[in-house]
mmCIF file with all atom_site columns, C-alpha atoms in Angstrom:
data_model
loop_
_atom_site.group_PDB
_atom_site.id
_atom_site.type_symbol
_atom_site.label_atom_id
_atom_site.label_alt_id
_atom_site.label_comp_id
_atom_site.label_asym_id
_atom_site.label_entity_id
_atom_site.label_seq_id
_atom_site.pdbx_PDB_ins_code
_atom_site.Cartn_x
_atom_site.Cartn_y
_atom_site.Cartn_z
_atom_site.occupancy
_atom_site.B_iso_or_equiv
_atom_site.pdbx_formal_charge
_atom_site.auth_seq_id
_atom_site.auth_comp_id
_atom_site.auth_asym_id
_atom_site.auth_atom_id
_atom_site.pdbx_PDB_model_num
ATOM 1   C CA . MET K 1 1   ? 0.018  0.002  -0.010  1.00 0.00 ? 1   MET K CA 1
ATOM 2   C CA . LYS K 1 2   ? 2.830  2.366  0.865   1.00 0.00 ? 2   LYS K CA 1
ATOM 3   C CA . LYS K 1 3   ? 4.511  1.656  -2.514  1.00 0.00 ? 3   LYS K CA 1
ATOM 4   C CA . ILE K 1 4   ? 1.361  2.581  -4.418  1.00 0.00 ? 4   ILE K CA 1
ATOM 5   C CA . LEU K 1 5   ? 1.025  5.839  -2.443  1.00 0.00 ? 5   LEU K CA 1
ATOM 6   C CA . LEU K 1 6   ? 4.664  6.717  -3.115  1.00 0.00 ? 6   LEU K CA 1
ATOM 7   C CA . ILE K 1 7   ? 4.302  6.103  -6.870  1.00 0.00 ? 7   ILE K CA 1
ATOM 8   C CA . ALA K 1 8   ? 1.050  8.105  -6.980  1.00 0.00 ? 8   ALA K CA 1
ATOM 9   C CA . LEU K 1 9   ? 2.676  10.954 -5.061  1.00 0.00 ? 9   LEU K CA 1
ATOM 10  C CA . SER K 1 10  ? 5.696  10.965 -7.400  1.00 0.00 ? 10  SER K CA 1
ATOM 11  C CA . LEU K 1 11  ? 3.524  11.021 -10.505 1.00 0.00 ? 11  LEU K CA 1
ATOM 12  C CA . SER K 1 12  ? 1.391  13.841 -9.036  1.00 0.00 ? 12  SER K CA 1
ATOM 13  C CA . LEU K 1 13  ? 4.520  15.915 -8.288  1.00 0.00 ? 13  LEU K CA 1
ATOM 14  C CA . CYS K 1 14  ? 5.814  15.273 -11.809 1.00 0.00 ? 14  CYS K CA 1
ATOM 15  C CA . MET K 1 15  ? 2.589  16.447 -13.348 1.00 0.00 ? 15  MET K CA 1
ATOM 16  C CA . LEU K 1 16  ? 2.355  19.466 -11.011 1.00 0.00 ? 16  LEU K CA 1
ATOM 17  C CA . PHE K 1 17  ? 5.921  20.718 -11.402 1.00 0.00 ? 17  PHE K CA 1
ATOM 18  C CA . GLY K 1 18  ? 6.788  19.167 -14.743 1.00 0.00 ? 18  GLY K CA 1
ATOM 19  C CA . CYS K 1 19  ? 9.236  16.449 -15.677 1.00 0.00 ? 19  CYS K CA 1
ATOM 20  C CA . GLY K 1 20  ? 11.404 17.970 -18.337 1.00 0.00 ? 20  GLY K CA 1
ATOM 21  C CA . LYS K 1 21  ? 10.786 20.780 -20.801 1.00 0.00 ? 21  LYS K CA 1
ATOM 22  C CA . LYS K 1 22  ? 7.388  21.511 -22.178 1.00 0.00 ? 22  LYS K CA 1
ATOM 23  C CA . GLY K 1 23  ? 6.748  22.858 -25.598 1.00 0.00 ? 23  GLY K CA 1
ATOM 24  C CA . LYS K 1 24  ? 9.185  23.351 -28.423 1.00 0.00 ? 24  LYS K CA 1
ATOM 25  C CA . PRO K 1 25  ? 12.901 22.971 -27.727 1.00 0.00 ? 25  PRO K CA 1
ATOM 26  C CA . GLU K 1 26  ? 14.885 26.178 -27.641 1.00 0.00 ? 26  GLU K CA 1
ATOM 27  C CA . LYS K 1 27  ? 16.622 27.114 -30.881 1.00 0.00 ? 27  LYS K CA 1
ATOM 28  C CA . THR K 1 28  ? 20.351 26.924 -30.608 1.00 0.00 ? 28  THR K CA 1
ATOM 29  C CA . GLU K 1 29  ? 22.824 28.399 -33.022 1.00 0.00 ? 29  GLU K CA 1
ATOM 30  C CA . PRO K 1 30  ? 24.850 25.708 -34.840 1.00 0.00 ? 30  PRO K CA 1
ATOM 31  C CA . GLU K 1 31  ? 28.453 25.702 -33.748 1.00 0.00 ? 31  GLU K CA 1
ATOM 32  C CA . LYS K 1 32  ? 30.593 27.814 -36.006 1.00 0.00 ? 32  LYS K CA 1
ATOM 33  C CA . GLU K 1 33  ? 33.639 26.209 -37.542 1.00 0.00 ? 33  GLU K CA 1
ATOM 34  C CA . PRO K 1 34  ? 36.746 27.857 -36.029 1.00 0.00 ? 34  PRO K CA 1
ATOM 35  C CA . GLU K 1 35  ? 38.503 30.334 -38.311 1.00 0.00 ? 35  GLU K CA 1
ATOM 36  C CA . ILE K 1 36  ? 41.617 28.885 -40.033 1.00 0.00 ? 36  ILE K CA 1
ATOM 37  C CA . VAL K 1 37  ? 44.488 31.334 -39.744 1.00 0.00 ? 37  VAL K CA 1
ATOM 38  C CA . ARG K 1 38  ? 47.413 29.314 -41.065 1.00 0.00 ? 38  ARG K CA 1
ATOM 39  C CA . THR K 1 39  ? 48.143 26.142 -42.940 1.00 0.00 ? 39  THR K CA 1
ATOM 40  C CA . VAL K 1 40  ? 50.933 23.680 -42.230 1.00 0.00 ? 40  VAL K CA 1
ATOM 41  C CA . THR K 1 41  ? 51.985 20.438 -43.893 1.00 0.00 ? 41  THR K CA 1
ATOM 42  C CA . PHE K 1 42  ? 51.705 17.462 -41.533 1.00 0.00 ? 42  PHE K CA 1
ATOM 43  C CA . ILE K 1 43  ? 53.961 14.474 -42.287 1.00 0.00 ? 43  ILE K CA 1
ATOM 44  C CA . ASN K 1 44  ? 53.295 11.174 -40.532 1.00 0.00 ? 44  ASN K CA 1
ATOM 45  C CA . ARG K 1 45  ? 56.248 8.768  -40.341 1.00 0.00 ? 45  ARG K CA 1
ATOM 46  C CA . VAL K 1 46  ? 54.792 6.616  -37.548 1.00 0.00 ? 46  VAL K CA 1
ATOM 47  C CA . GLU K 1 47  ? 51.474 4.749  -37.922 1.00 0.00 ? 47  GLU K CA 1
ATOM 48  C CA . ASN K 1 48  ? 47.979 5.260  -39.363 1.00 0.00 ? 48  ASN K CA 1
ATOM 49  C CA . THR K 1 49  ? 46.535 7.868  -37.092 1.00 0.00 ? 49  THR K CA 1
ATOM 50  C CA . ASP K 1 50  ? 44.214 10.787 -36.134 1.00 0.00 ? 50  ASP K CA 1
ATOM 51  C CA . VAL K 1 51  ? 45.889 14.095 -35.219 1.00 0.00 ? 51  VAL K CA 1
ATOM 52  C CA . TRP K 1 52  ? 44.787 17.131 -33.195 1.00 0.00 ? 52  TRP K CA 1
ATOM 53  C CA . ILE K 1 53  ? 46.814 20.323 -33.305 1.00 0.00 ? 53  ILE K CA 1
ATOM 54  C CA . LEU K 1 54  ? 45.144 22.776 -30.977 1.00 0.00 ? 54  LEU K CA 1
ATOM 55  C CA . PRO K 1 55  ? 45.894 26.194 -29.481 1.00 0.00 ? 55  PRO K CA 1
ATOM 56  C CA . GLN K 1 56  ? 47.872 25.849 -26.284 1.00 0.00 ? 56  GLN K CA 1
ATOM 57  C CA . THR K 1 57  ? 45.404 27.156 -23.674 1.00 0.00 ? 57  THR K CA 1
ATOM 58  C CA . LYS K 1 58  ? 44.699 26.142 -20.112 1.00 0.00 ? 58  LYS K CA 1
ATOM 59  C CA . GLU K 1 59  ? 41.353 24.721 -21.238 1.00 0.00 ? 59  GLU K CA 1
ATOM 60  C CA . ASN K 1 60  ? 42.926 22.562 -23.973 1.00 0.00 ? 60  ASN K CA 1
ATOM 61  C CA . LEU K 1 61  ? 45.718 21.412 -21.699 1.00 0.00 ? 61  LEU K CA 1
ATOM 62  C CA . ASP K 1 62  ? 43.218 20.302 -19.055 1.00 0.00 ? 62  ASP K CA 1
ATOM 63  C CA . THR K 1 63  ? 40.924 18.234 -21.284 1.00 0.00 ? 63  THR K CA 1
ATOM 64  C CA . THR K 1 64  ? 40.929 14.955 -23.159 1.00 0.00 ? 64  THR K CA 1
ATOM 65  C CA . LEU K 1 65  ? 37.919 15.996 -25.301 1.00 0.00 ? 65  LEU K CA 1
ATOM 66  C CA . TRP K 1 66  ? 39.484 17.554 -28.333 1.00 0.00 ? 66  TRP K CA 1
ATOM 67  C CA . GLY K 1 67  ? 36.600 17.507 -30.804 1.00 0.00 ? 67  GLY K CA 1
ATOM 68  C CA . LYS K 1 68  ? 36.981 16.701 -34.461 1.00 0.00 ? 68  LYS K CA 1
ATOM 69  C CA . ALA K 1 69  ? 40.504 15.679 -35.513 1.00 0.00 ? 69  ALA K CA 1
ATOM 70  C CA . THR K 1 70  ? 42.563 18.351 -37.185 1.00 0.00 ? 70  THR K CA 1
ATOM 71  C CA . ALA K 1 71  ? 43.744 15.628 -39.552 1.00 0.00 ? 71  ALA K CA 1
ATOM 72  C CA . GLY K 1 72  ? 41.765 12.347 -39.470 1.00 0.00 ? 72  GLY K CA 1
ATOM 73  C CA . LYS K 1 73  ? 42.878 8.981  -40.763 1.00 0.00 ? 73  LYS K CA 1
ATOM 74  C CA . VAL K 1 74  ? 46.382 10.039 -41.809 1.00 0.00 ? 74  VAL K CA 1
ATOM 75  C CA . ALA K 1 75  ? 48.211 7.060  -43.282 1.00 0.00 ? 75  ALA K CA 1
ATOM 76  C CA . LYS K 1 76  ? 51.811 6.260  -42.434 1.00 0.00 ? 76  LYS K CA 1
ATOM 77  C CA . ASP K 1 77  ? 54.205 8.252  -44.679 1.00 0.00 ? 77  ASP K CA 1
ATOM 78  C CA . GLU K 1 78  ? 51.339 10.517 -45.832 1.00 0.00 ? 78  GLU K CA 1
ATOM 79  C CA . GLU K 1 79  ? 51.843 14.318 -46.175 1.00 0.00 ? 79  GLU K CA 1
ATOM 80  C CA . ARG K 1 80  ? 48.761 16.445 -45.722 1.00 0.00 ? 80  ARG K CA 1
ATOM 81  C CA . ALA K 1 81  ? 48.005 20.191 -45.672 1.00 0.00 ? 81  ALA K CA 1
ATOM 82  C CA . VAL K 1 82  ? 46.266 21.035 -42.376 1.00 0.00 ? 82  VAL K CA 1
ATOM 83  C CA . GLY K 1 83  ? 44.430 24.244 -41.480 1.00 0.00 ? 83  GLY K CA 1
ATOM 84  C CA . LEU K 1 84  ? 45.072 25.593 -37.958 1.00 0.00 ? 84  LEU K CA 1
ATOM 85  C CA . THR K 1 85  ? 43.094 28.001 -35.813 1.00 0.00 ? 85  THR K CA 1
ATOM 86  C CA . ALA K 1 86  ? 44.846 30.852 -33.985 1.00 0.00 ? 86  ALA K CA 1
ATOM 87  C CA . PRO K 1 87  ? 47.568 29.742 -31.630 1.00 0.00 ? 87  PRO K CA 1
ATOM 88  C CA . GLY K 1 88  ? 47.156 29.880 -27.884 1.00 0.00 ? 88  GLY K CA 1
ATOM 89  C CA . ASP K 1 89  ? 49.241 31.369 -25.101 1.00 0.00 ? 89  ASP K CA 1
ATOM 90  C CA . GLY K 1 90  ? 52.669 32.493 -26.286 1.00 0.00 ? 90  GLY K CA 1
ATOM 91  C CA . ASP K 1 91  ? 51.841 31.767 -29.960 1.00 0.00 ? 91  ASP K CA 1
ATOM 92  C CA . LYS K 1 92  ? 51.932 27.989 -29.178 1.00 0.00 ? 92  LYS K CA 1
ATOM 93  C CA . TYR K 1 93  ? 50.066 24.846 -30.049 1.00 0.00 ? 93  TYR K CA 1
ATOM 94  C CA . ILE K 1 94  ? 49.621 21.419 -28.469 1.00 0.00 ? 94  ILE K CA 1
ATOM 95  C CA . PHE K 1 95  ? 49.870 18.182 -30.423 1.00 0.00 ? 95  PHE K CA 1
ATOM 96  C CA . ARG K 1 96  ? 47.796 15.101 -29.704 1.00 0.00 ? 96  ARG K CA 1
ATOM 97  C CA . MET K 1 97  ? 47.695 11.893 -31.748 1.00 0.00 ? 97  MET K CA 1
ATOM 98  C CA . ILE K 1 98  ? 46.098 8.474  -31.369 1.00 0.00 ? 98  ILE K CA 1
ATOM 99  C CA . ASP K 1 99  ? 47.106 5.748  -33.803 1.00 0.00 ? 99  ASP K CA 1
ATOM 100 C CA . GLU K 1 100 ? 45.100 2.751  -34.936 1.00 0.00 ? 100 GLU K CA 1
ATOM 101 C CA . ASP K 1 101 ? 46.894 0.520  -32.418 1.00 0.00 ? 101 ASP K CA 1
ATOM 102 C CA . GLU K 1 102 ? 45.697 2.879  -29.569 1.00 0.00 ? 102 GLU K CA 1
ATOM 103 C CA . MET K 1 103 ? 49.096 4.482  -28.985 1.00 0.00 ? 103 MET K CA 1
ATOM 104 C CA . TYR K 1 104 ? 48.823 8.025  -27.599 1.00 0.00 ? 104 TYR K CA 1
ATOM 105 C CA . TYR K 1 105 ? 51.325 10.776 -28.517 1.00 0.00 ? 105 TYR K CA 1
ATOM 106 C CA . GLU K 1 106 ? 51.580 14.249 -26.915 1.00 0.00 ? 106 GLU K CA 1
ATOM 107 C CA . ALA K 1 107 ? 53.735 17.341 -27.243 1.00 0.00 ? 107 ALA K CA 1
ATOM 108 C CA . ASN K 1 108 ? 53.184 20.853 -25.925 1.00 0.00 ? 108 ASN K CA 1
ATOM 109 C CA . GLY K 1 109 ? 54.610 24.249 -26.712 1.00 0.00 ? 109 GLY K CA 1
ATOM 110 C CA . LEU K 1 110 ? 54.928 23.875 -30.509 1.00 0.00 ? 110 LEU K CA 1
ATOM 111 C CA . ILE K 1 111 ? 55.555 27.052 -32.460 1.00 0.00 ? 111 ILE K CA 1
ATOM 112 C CA . LEU K 1 112 ? 54.067 26.464 -35.955 1.00 0.00 ? 112 LEU K CA 1
ATOM 113 C CA . PRO K 1 113 ? 54.462 29.371 -38.424 1.00 0.00 ? 113 PRO K CA 1
ATOM 114 C CA . ASP K 1 114 ? 52.234 29.509 -41.491 1.00 0.00 ? 114 ASP K CA 1
ATOM 115 C CA . GLY K 1 115 ? 53.547 27.241 -44.267 1.00 0.00 ? 115 GLY K CA 1
ATOM 116 C CA . CYS K 1 116 ? 55.836 25.167 -42.074 1.00 0.00 ? 116 CYS K CA 1
ATOM 117 C CA . ARG K 1 117 ? 56.264 21.374 -42.187 1.00 0.00 ? 117 ARG K CA 1
ATOM 118 C CA . VAL K 1 118 ? 55.429 19.347 -39.072 1.00 0.00 ? 118 VAL K CA 1
ATOM 119 C CA . GLU K 1 119 ? 56.871 15.819 -39.114 1.00 0.00 ? 119 GLU K CA 1
ATOM 120 C CA . ILE K 1 120 ? 56.442 13.195 -36.457 1.00 0.00 ? 120 ILE K CA 1
ATOM 121 C CA . LYS K 1 121 ? 58.885 10.255 -36.554 1.00 0.00 ? 121 LYS K CA 1
ATOM 122 C CA . HIS K 1 122 ? 60.825 7.796  -34.406 1.00 0.00 ? 122 HIS K CA 1
ATOM 123 C CA . GLY K 1 123 ? 63.564 9.316  -32.320 1.00 0.00 ? 123 GLY K CA 1
ATOM 124 C CA . GLU K 1 124 ? 67.001 7.811  -31.753 1.00 0.00 ? 124 GLU K CA 1
ATOM 125 C CA . ASP K 1 125 ? 66.446 6.671  -28.146 1.00 0.00 ? 125 ASP K CA 1
ATOM 126 C CA . GLY K 1 126 ? 64.694 3.364  -28.804 1.00 0.00 ? 126 GLY K CA 1
ATOM 127 C CA . PRO K 1 127 ? 61.386 2.020  -30.137 1.00 0.00 ? 127 PRO K CA 1
ATOM 128 C CA . MET K 1 128 ? 59.226 4.180  -27.858 1.00 0.00 ? 128 MET K CA 1
ATOM 129 C CA . SER K 1 129 ? 61.115 7.401  -28.717 1.00 0.00 ? 129 SER K CA 1
ATOM 130 C CA . TYR K 1 130 ? 59.334 9.947  -30.929 1.00 0.00 ? 130 TYR K CA 1
ATOM 131 C CA . ILE K 1 131 ? 60.048 13.481 -31.999 1.00 0.00 ? 131 ILE K CA 1
ATOM 132 C CA . ILE K 1 132 ? 58.326 16.248 -33.961 1.00 0.00 ? 132 ILE K CA 1
ATOM 133 C CA . THR K 1 133 ? 60.491 18.266 -36.320 1.00 0.00 ? 133 THR K CA 1
ATOM 134 C CA . VAL K 1 134 ? 59.216 21.608 -37.524 1.00 0.00 ? 134 VAL K CA 1
ATOM 135 C CA . THR K 1 135 ? 60.881 23.122 -40.594 1.00 0.00 ? 135 THR K CA 1
ATOM 136 C CA . ASP K 1 136 ? 60.090 26.059 -42.794 1.00 0.00 ? 136 ASP K CA 1
ATOM 137 C CA . GLU K 1 137 ? 58.472 25.569 -46.184 1.00 0.00 ? 137 GLU K CA 1
ATOM 138 C CA . ASN K 1 138 ? 61.920 24.834 -47.666 1.00 0.00 ? 138 ASN K CA 1
ATOM 139 C CA . GLY K 1 139 ? 62.711 22.062 -45.153 1.00 0.00 ? 139 GLY K CA 1
ATOM 140 C CA . GLU K 1 140 ? 65.251 24.300 -43.354 1.00 0.00 ? 140 GLU K CA 1
ATOM 141 C CA . ASN K 1 141 ? 65.636 25.858 -39.895 1.00 0.00 ? 141 ASN K CA 1
ATOM 142 C CA . ALA K 1 142 ? 64.587 22.731 -37.993 1.00 0.00 ? 142 ALA K CA 1
ATOM 143 C CA . VAL K 1 143 ? 63.206 22.859 -34.472 1.00 0.00 ? 143 VAL K CA 1
ATOM 144 C CA . THR K 1 144 ? 62.726 19.521 -32.670 1.00 0.00 ? 144 THR K CA 1
ATOM 145 C CA . TYR K 1 145 ? 60.216 18.706 -29.915 1.00 0.00 ? 145 TYR K CA 1
ATOM 146 C CA . ASP K 1 146 ? 60.186 15.572 -27.763 1.00 0.00 ? 146 ASP K CA 1
ATOM 147 C CA . VAL K 1 147 ? 56.984 13.560 -27.880 1.00 0.00 ? 147 VAL K CA 1
ATOM 148 C CA . PHE K 1 148 ? 55.506 11.641 -24.960 1.00 0.00 ? 148 PHE K CA 1
ATOM 149 C CA . ALA K 1 149 ? 54.033 8.292  -26.082 1.00 0.00 ? 149 ALA K CA 1
ATOM 150 C CA . ALA K 1 150 ? 52.146 5.503  -24.268 1.00 0.00 ? 150 ALA K CA 1
ATOM 151 C CA . HIS K 1 151 ? 49.671 2.768  -24.982 1.00 0.00 ? 151 HIS K CA 1
ATOM 152 C CA . LEU K 1 152 ? 46.080 3.562  -23.996 1.00 0.00 ? 152 LEU K CA 1
#
């Protein structure tokens, strides 16, 4: 008897105060695509992968939800032009990559001028060593960044 009264009371309260929204859903603006401010050439020398190159901001550094990949399904040894949004703090970007074998790659503090080439490849310190080399459009003036890598 008590169960029936509790259920009836719950249903009455729901009807009185509402369970969810009534009427038409609010209109929301579709998310705008971020503005592309520069283009780089990404070169993948590792594995088939998805890549995110994002502005280095506190928000992006503190999350693992990066949205749509900057470059999705990049094959090993593929070169691809990639559009980037405005850089973050200190004119820097962060790099995140997950390959098809669920290997995770990460580097922070990348400075990526318009037209540069961004290449990820194996480093010289063993099979789990990776580096990103950034060169100008002529393949000169190389800057190298260490990459953290781990299996998910």
